CSV table of C-alpha atoms and ligand atoms in Angstrom, one decimal:
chain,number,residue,atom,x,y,z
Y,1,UNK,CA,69.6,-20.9,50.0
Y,2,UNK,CA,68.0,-20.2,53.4
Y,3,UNK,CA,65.5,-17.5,53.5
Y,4,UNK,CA,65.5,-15.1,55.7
Y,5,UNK,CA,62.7,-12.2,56.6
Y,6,UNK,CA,64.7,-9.2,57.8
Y,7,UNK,CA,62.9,-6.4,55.7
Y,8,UNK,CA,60.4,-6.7,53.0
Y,9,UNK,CA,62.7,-6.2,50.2
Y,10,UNK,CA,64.6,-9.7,51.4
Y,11,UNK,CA,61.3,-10.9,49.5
Y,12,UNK,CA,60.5,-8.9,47.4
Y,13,UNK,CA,56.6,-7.6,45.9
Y,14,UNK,CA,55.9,-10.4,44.2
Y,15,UNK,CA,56.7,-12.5,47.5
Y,16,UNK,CA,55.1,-10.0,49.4
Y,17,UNK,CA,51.8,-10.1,47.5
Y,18,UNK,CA,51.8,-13.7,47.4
Y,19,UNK,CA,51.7,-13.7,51.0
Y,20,UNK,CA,48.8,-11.5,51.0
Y,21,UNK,CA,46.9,-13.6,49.0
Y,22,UNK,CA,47.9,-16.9,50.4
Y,23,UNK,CA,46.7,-15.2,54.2
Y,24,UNK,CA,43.2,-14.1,52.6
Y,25,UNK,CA,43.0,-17.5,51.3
Y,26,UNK,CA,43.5,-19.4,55.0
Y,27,UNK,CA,42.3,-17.1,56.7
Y,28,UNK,CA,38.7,-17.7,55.2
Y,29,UNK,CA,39.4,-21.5,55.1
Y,30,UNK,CA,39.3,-21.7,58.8
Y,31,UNK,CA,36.7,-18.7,59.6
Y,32,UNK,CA,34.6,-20.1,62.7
Y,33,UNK,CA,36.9,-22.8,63.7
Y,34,UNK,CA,38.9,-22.6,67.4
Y,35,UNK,CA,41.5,-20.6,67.0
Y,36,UNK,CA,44.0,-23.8,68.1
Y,37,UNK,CA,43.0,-26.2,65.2
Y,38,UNK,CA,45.2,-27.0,62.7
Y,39,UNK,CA,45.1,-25.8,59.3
Y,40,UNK,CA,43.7,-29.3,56.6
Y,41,UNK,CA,46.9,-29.3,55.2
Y,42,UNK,CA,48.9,-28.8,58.3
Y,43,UNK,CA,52.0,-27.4,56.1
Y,44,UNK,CA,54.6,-26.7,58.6
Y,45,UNK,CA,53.7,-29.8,60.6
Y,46,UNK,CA,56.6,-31.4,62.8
Y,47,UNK,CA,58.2,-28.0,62.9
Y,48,UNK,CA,59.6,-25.5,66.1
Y,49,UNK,CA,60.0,-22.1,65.8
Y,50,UNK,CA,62.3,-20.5,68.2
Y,51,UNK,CA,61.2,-17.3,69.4
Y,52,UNK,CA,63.8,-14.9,70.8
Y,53,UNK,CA,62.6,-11.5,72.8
Y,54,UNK,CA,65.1,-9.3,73.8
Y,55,UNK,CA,61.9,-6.8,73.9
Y,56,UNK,CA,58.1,-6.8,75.5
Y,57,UNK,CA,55.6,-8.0,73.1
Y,58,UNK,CA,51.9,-9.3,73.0
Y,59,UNK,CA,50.8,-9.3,69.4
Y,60,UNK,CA,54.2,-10.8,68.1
Y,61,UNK,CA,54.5,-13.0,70.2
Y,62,UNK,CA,50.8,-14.7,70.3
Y,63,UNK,CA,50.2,-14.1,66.9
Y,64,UNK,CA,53.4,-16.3,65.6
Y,65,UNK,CA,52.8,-19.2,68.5
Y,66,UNK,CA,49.3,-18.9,67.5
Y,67,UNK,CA,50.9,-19.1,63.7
Y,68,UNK,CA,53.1,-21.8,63.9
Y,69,UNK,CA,50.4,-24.4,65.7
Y,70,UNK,CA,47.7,-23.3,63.0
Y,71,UNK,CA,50.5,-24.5,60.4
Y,72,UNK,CA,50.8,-27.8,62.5
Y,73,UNK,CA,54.1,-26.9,63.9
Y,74,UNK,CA,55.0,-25.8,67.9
Y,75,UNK,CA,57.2,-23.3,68.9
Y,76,UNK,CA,59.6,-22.2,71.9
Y,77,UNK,CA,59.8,-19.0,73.1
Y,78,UNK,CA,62.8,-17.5,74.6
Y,79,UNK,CA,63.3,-14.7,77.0
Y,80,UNK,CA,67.0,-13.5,76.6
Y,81,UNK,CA,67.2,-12.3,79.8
Y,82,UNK,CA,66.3,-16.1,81.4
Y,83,UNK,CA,68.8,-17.6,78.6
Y,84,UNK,CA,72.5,-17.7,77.9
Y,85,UNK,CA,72.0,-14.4,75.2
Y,86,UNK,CA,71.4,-12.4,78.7
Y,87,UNK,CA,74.4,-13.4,79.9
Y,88,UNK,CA,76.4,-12.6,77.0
Y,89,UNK,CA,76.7,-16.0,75.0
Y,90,UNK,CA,77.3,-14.4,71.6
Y,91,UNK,CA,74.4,-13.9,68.6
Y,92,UNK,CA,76.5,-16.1,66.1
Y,93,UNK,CA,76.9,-18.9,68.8
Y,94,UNK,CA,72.9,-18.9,69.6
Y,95,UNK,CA,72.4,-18.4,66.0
Y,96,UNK,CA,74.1,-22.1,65.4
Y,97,UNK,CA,72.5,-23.8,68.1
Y,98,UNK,CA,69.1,-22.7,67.9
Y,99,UNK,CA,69.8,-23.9,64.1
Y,100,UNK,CA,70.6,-27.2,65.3
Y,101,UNK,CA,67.5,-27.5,67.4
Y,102,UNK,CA,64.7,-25.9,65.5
Y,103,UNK,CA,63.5,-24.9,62.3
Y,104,UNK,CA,63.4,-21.4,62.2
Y,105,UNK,CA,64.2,-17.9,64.4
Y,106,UNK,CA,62.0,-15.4,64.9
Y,107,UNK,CA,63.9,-12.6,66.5
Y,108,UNK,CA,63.0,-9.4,68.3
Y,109,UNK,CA,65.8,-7.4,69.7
Y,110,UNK,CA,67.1,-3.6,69.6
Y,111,UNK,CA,70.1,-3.2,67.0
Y,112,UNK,CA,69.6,-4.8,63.6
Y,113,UNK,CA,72.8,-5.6,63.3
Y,114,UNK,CA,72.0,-8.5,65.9
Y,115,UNK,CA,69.4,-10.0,63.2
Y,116,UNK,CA,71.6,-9.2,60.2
Y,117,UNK,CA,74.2,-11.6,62.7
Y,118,UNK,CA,71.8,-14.3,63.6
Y,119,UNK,CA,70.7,-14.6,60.3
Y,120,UNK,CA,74.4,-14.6,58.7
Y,121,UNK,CA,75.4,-18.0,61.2
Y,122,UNK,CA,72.3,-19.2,61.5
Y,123,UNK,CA,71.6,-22.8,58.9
Y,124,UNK,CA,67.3,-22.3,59.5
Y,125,UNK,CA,65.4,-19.0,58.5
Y,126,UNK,CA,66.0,-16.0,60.8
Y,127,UNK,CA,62.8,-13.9,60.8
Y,128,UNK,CA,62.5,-10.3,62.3
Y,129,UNK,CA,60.2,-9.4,65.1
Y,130,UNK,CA,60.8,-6.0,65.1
Y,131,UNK,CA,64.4,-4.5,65.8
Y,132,UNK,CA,65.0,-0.3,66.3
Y,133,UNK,CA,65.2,0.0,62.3
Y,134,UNK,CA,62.3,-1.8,60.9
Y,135,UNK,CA,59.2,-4.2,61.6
Y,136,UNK,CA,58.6,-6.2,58.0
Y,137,UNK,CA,55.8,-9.1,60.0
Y,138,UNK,CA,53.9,-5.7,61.2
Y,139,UNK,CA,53.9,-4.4,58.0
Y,140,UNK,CA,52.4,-7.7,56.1
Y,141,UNK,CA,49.6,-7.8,58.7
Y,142,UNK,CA,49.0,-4.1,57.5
Y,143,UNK,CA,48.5,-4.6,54.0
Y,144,UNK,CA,46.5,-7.2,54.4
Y,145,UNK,CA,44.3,-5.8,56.2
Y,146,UNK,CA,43.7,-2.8,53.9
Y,147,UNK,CA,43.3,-4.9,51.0
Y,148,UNK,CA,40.9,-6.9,52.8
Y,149,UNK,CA,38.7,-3.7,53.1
Y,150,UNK,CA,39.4,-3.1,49.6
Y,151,UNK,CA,42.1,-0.9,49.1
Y,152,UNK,CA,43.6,-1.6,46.1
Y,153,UNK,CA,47.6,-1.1,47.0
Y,154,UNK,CA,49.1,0.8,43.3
Y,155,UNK,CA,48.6,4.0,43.4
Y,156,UNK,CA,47.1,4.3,46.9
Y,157,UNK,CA,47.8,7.4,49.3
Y,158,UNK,CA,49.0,6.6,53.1
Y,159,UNK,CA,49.6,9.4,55.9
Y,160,UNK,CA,52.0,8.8,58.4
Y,161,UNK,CA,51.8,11.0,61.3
Y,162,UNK,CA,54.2,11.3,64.4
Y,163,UNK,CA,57.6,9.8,65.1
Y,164,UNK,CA,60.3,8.5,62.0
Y,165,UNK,CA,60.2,5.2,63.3
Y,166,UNK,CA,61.1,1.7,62.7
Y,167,UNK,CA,57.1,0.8,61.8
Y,168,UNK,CA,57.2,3.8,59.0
Y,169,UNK,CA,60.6,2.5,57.7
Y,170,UNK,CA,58.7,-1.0,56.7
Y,171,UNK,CA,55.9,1.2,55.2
Y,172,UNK,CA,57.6,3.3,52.9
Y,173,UNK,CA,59.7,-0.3,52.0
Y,174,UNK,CA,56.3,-2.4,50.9
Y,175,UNK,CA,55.5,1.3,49.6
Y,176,UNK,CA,58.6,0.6,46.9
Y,177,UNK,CA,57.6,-3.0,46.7
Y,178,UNK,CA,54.0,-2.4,45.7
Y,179,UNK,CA,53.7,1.0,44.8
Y,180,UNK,CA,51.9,2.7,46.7
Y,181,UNK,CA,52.1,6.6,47.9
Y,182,UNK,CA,53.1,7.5,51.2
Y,183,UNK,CA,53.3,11.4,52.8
Y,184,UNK,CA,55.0,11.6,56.2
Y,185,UNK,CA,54.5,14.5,58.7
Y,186,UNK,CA,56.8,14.4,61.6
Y,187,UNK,CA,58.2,17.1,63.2
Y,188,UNK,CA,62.0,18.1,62.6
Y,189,UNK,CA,64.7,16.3,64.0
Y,190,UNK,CA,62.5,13.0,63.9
Y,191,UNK,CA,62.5,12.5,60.6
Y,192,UNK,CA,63.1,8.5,59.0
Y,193,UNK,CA,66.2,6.8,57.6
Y,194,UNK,CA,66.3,8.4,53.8
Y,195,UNK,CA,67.8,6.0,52.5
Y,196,UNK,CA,64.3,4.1,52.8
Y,197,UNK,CA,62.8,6.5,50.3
Y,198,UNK,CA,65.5,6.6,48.6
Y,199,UNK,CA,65.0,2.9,48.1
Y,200,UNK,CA,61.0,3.1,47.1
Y,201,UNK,CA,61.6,6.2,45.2
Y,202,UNK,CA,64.3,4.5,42.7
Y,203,UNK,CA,61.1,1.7,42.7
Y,204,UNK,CA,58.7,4.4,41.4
Y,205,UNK,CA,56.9,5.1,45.0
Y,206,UNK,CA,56.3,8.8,45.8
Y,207,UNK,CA,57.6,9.5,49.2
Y,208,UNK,CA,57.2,13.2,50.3
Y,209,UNK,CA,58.1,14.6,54.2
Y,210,UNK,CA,56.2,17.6,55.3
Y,211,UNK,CA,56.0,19.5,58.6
Y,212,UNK,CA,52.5,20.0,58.1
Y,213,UNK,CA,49.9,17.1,59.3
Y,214,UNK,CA,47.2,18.5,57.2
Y,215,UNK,CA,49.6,18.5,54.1
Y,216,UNK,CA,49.9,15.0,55.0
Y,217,UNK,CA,46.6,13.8,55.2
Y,218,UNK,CA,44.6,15.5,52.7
Y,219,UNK,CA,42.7,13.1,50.4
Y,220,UNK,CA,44.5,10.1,52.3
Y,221,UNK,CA,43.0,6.7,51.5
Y,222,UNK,CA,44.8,5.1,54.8
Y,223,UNK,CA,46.1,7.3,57.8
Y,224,UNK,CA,48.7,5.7,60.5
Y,225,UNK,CA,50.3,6.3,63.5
Y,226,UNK,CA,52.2,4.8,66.4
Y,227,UNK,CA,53.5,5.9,69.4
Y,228,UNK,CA,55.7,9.0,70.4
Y,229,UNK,CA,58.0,6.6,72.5
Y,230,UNK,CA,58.8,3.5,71.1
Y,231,UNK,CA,60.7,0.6,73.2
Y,232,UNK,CA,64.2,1.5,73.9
Y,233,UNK,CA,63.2,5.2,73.8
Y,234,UNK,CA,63.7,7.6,76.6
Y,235,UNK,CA,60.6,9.1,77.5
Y,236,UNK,CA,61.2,13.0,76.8
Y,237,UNK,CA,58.6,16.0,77.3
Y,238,UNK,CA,60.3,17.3,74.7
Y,239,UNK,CA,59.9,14.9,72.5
Y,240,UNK,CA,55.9,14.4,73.3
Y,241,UNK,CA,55.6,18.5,72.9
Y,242,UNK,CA,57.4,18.5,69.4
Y,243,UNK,CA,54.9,15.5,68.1
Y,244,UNK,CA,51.3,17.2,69.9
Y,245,UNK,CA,51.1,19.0,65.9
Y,246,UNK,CA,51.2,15.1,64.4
Y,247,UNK,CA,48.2,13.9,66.8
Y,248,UNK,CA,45.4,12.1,64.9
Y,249,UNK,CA,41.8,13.9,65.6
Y,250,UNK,CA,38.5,13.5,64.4
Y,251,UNK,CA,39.0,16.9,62.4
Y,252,UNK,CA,42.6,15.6,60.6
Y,253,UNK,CA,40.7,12.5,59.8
Y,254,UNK,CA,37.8,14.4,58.1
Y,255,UNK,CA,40.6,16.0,55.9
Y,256,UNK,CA,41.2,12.4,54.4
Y,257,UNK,CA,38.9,10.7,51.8
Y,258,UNK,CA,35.6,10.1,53.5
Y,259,UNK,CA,36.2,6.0,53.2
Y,260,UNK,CA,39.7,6.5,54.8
Y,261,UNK,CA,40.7,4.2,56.9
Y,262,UNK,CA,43.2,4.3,60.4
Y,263,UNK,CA,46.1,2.0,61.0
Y,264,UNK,CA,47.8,1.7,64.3
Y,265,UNK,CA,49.8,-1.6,65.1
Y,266,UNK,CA,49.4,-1.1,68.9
Y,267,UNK,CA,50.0,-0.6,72.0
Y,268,UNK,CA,48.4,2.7,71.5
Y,269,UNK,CA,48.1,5.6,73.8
Y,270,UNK,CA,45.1,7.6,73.6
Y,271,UNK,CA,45.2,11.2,74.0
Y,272,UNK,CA,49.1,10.8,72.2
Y,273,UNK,CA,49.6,9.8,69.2
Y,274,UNK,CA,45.4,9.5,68.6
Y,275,UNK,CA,42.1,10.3,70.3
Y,276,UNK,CA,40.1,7.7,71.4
Y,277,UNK,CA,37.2,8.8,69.3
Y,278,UNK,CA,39.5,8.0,66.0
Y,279,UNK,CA,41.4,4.8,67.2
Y,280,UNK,CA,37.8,3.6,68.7
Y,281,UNK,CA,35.7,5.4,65.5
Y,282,UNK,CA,34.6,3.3,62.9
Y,283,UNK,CA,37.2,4.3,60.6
Y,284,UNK,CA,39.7,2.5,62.5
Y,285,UNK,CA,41.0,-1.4,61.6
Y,286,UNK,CA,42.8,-1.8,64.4
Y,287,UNK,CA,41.3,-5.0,65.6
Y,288,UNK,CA,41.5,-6.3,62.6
Y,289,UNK,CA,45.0,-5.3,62.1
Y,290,UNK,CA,46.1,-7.1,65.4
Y,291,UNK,CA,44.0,-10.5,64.1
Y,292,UNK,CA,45.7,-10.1,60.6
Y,293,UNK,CA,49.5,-10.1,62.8
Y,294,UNK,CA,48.8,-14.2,62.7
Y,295,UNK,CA,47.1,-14.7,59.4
Y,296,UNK,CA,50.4,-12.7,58.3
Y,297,UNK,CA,52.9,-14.3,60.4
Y,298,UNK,CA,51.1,-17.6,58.7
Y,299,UNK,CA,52.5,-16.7,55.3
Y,300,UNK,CA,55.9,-15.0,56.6
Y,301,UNK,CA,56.4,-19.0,58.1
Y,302,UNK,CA,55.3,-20.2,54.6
Y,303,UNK,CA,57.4,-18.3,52.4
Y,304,UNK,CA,60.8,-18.5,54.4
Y,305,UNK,CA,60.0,-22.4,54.9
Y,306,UNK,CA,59.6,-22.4,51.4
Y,307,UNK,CA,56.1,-23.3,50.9
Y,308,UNK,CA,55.4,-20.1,49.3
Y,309,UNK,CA,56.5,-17.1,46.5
G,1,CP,N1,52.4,-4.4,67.1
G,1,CP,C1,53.3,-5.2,67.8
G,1,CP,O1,54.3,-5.6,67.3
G,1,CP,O2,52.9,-5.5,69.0
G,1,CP,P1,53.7,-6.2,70.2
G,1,CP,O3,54.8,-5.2,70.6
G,1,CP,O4,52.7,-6.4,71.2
G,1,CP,O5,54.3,-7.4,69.6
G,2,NVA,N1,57.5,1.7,67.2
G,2,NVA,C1,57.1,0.8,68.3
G,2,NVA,C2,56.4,-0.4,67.7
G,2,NVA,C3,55.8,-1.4,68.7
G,2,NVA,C4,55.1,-2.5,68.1
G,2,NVA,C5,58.3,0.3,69.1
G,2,NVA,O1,59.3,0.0,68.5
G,2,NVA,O2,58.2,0.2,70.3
């Protein structure tokens, strides 16, 4: 059966952690080399992965090109608005081409209904680059990262601070997969999808929603953000005024563990969502975070090629 990536769960934790542990793995295997040499074992060699953006993107899309020749595979990359998809050739009809041509989809786009339909007439792996409802690659490159600085994941406690969005949507899901806590502070009226912790709660996760950003963070071992506005988004005073409460500062930090660490997957904006002296402090991963999007998007690849989990 042809996997597909379109949330975490289509995995599952025991895929999920495998992928974790497979990215540690190459990722040390090829510390110092050029970033463009191929992996020994060149696993995905003689492989294209089609990239579709129906949205901007810098880490997603280096970061899987970047993937895909480290696996000894190429890829194409496809702007909707220069293809037939602009012009209103339908999802199920690219779907079956692009399956025809290339290996596998990755697929960034607004509704996810349009991945849930690429993926359901597409023959090759559909893979989601981030649509309005969730981000699962993001997510991946997140919990690597925190277990590389030695966060153990059961049992941890994550802050989320600002809007309901599609990034928190794939937290609180590998929150279900691998049990982990998260509390969420976001003002009313923004508040996430429940039925995502209603999901990781029926999984044993402890999901909690406060208004109250100190609530939130108190004895955190990871505190995240992202921004107010996210792509598609109008930008609204109103909205920015209702998430100023939610901003991360040096004094909500210092009301987390003392090891805690920041997440943010980027683009930030300083002076929103997070001061610069916490996004550019030395609690933050960020950097690391944005490097860990390929050593991710490496095991993503893997495991819907079949190679892995
Ligand atoms: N974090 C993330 O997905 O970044 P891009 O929008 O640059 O791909
Ligand atoms: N929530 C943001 C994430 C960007 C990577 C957005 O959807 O724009």
């Amino acid at each position: 059966m042809t996997k597909h990536f379109l949330n975490l769960a289509d995995a599952g934790g025991d895929a999920v952690a495998a992928m974790i542990a497979d990215a540690i793995d190459r990722k040390s295997a090829r510390a110092a080399w050029p970033k463009g040499r191929v992996d020994a074992d060149a696993p995905l060699a003689d492989h294209v992965l089609a990239m579709v953006f129906e949205k901007n993107s810098t880490r997603t899309r280096v970061s899987f090109d970047m993937a895909i020749r480290q696996l000894g595979g190429t890829s194409l990359i496809l702007d909707a608005a220069t293809t037939q998809l602009g012009r209103g050739e339908t999802v199920a009809d690219t779907a079956r081409v692009l399956s025809r041509m290339c290996d596998a989809i990755m697929i960034r786009t607004d509704d996810h209904a349009k991945v849930e339909e690429m993926a359901h007439y597409a023959t090759v792996p559909v893979i989601n680059g981030l649509t309005d409802l969730s981000h699962p690659c993001q997510i991946v490159a997140d919990l690597l990262t925190v277990v590389e600085h030695g966060v153990a994941l059961p049992g941890s406690q994550w802050a989320w601070l600002g809007d309901g969005n599609n990034v928190l949507h794939s937290i609180i899901e590998a929150a279900g997969l691998l049990k982990f806590d998260v509390r969420i502070a976001v003002p009313q009226g923004y508040e996430p999808d429940p039925s995502f912790a209603a999901a990781a709660q029926a999984m044993g996760a402890r999901i909690s929603l406060t208004r109250n950003a100190l609530e939130a963070v108190a004895g955190a071992d990871i505190v995240v953000t992202d921004t107010w506005i996210s792509m598609g988004q109008a930008h609204a005073e109103e909205k920015l005024a209702a998430m100023m409460p939610y901003q991360v500062t040096p004094a909500l930090m210092a009301t987390a563990k003392p090891q805690a660490k920041f997440l943010h997957c980027l683009p930030a904006h300083r002076g929103e969502e997070v001061t610069a002296d916490v996004i550019d402090g030395p609690q933050s991963l960020i950097w690391d975070e944005a490097e860990n999007r390929i050593h991710a998007q490496k095991s993503v690849l893997l495991w819907a090629l079949g190679h892995l989990g």
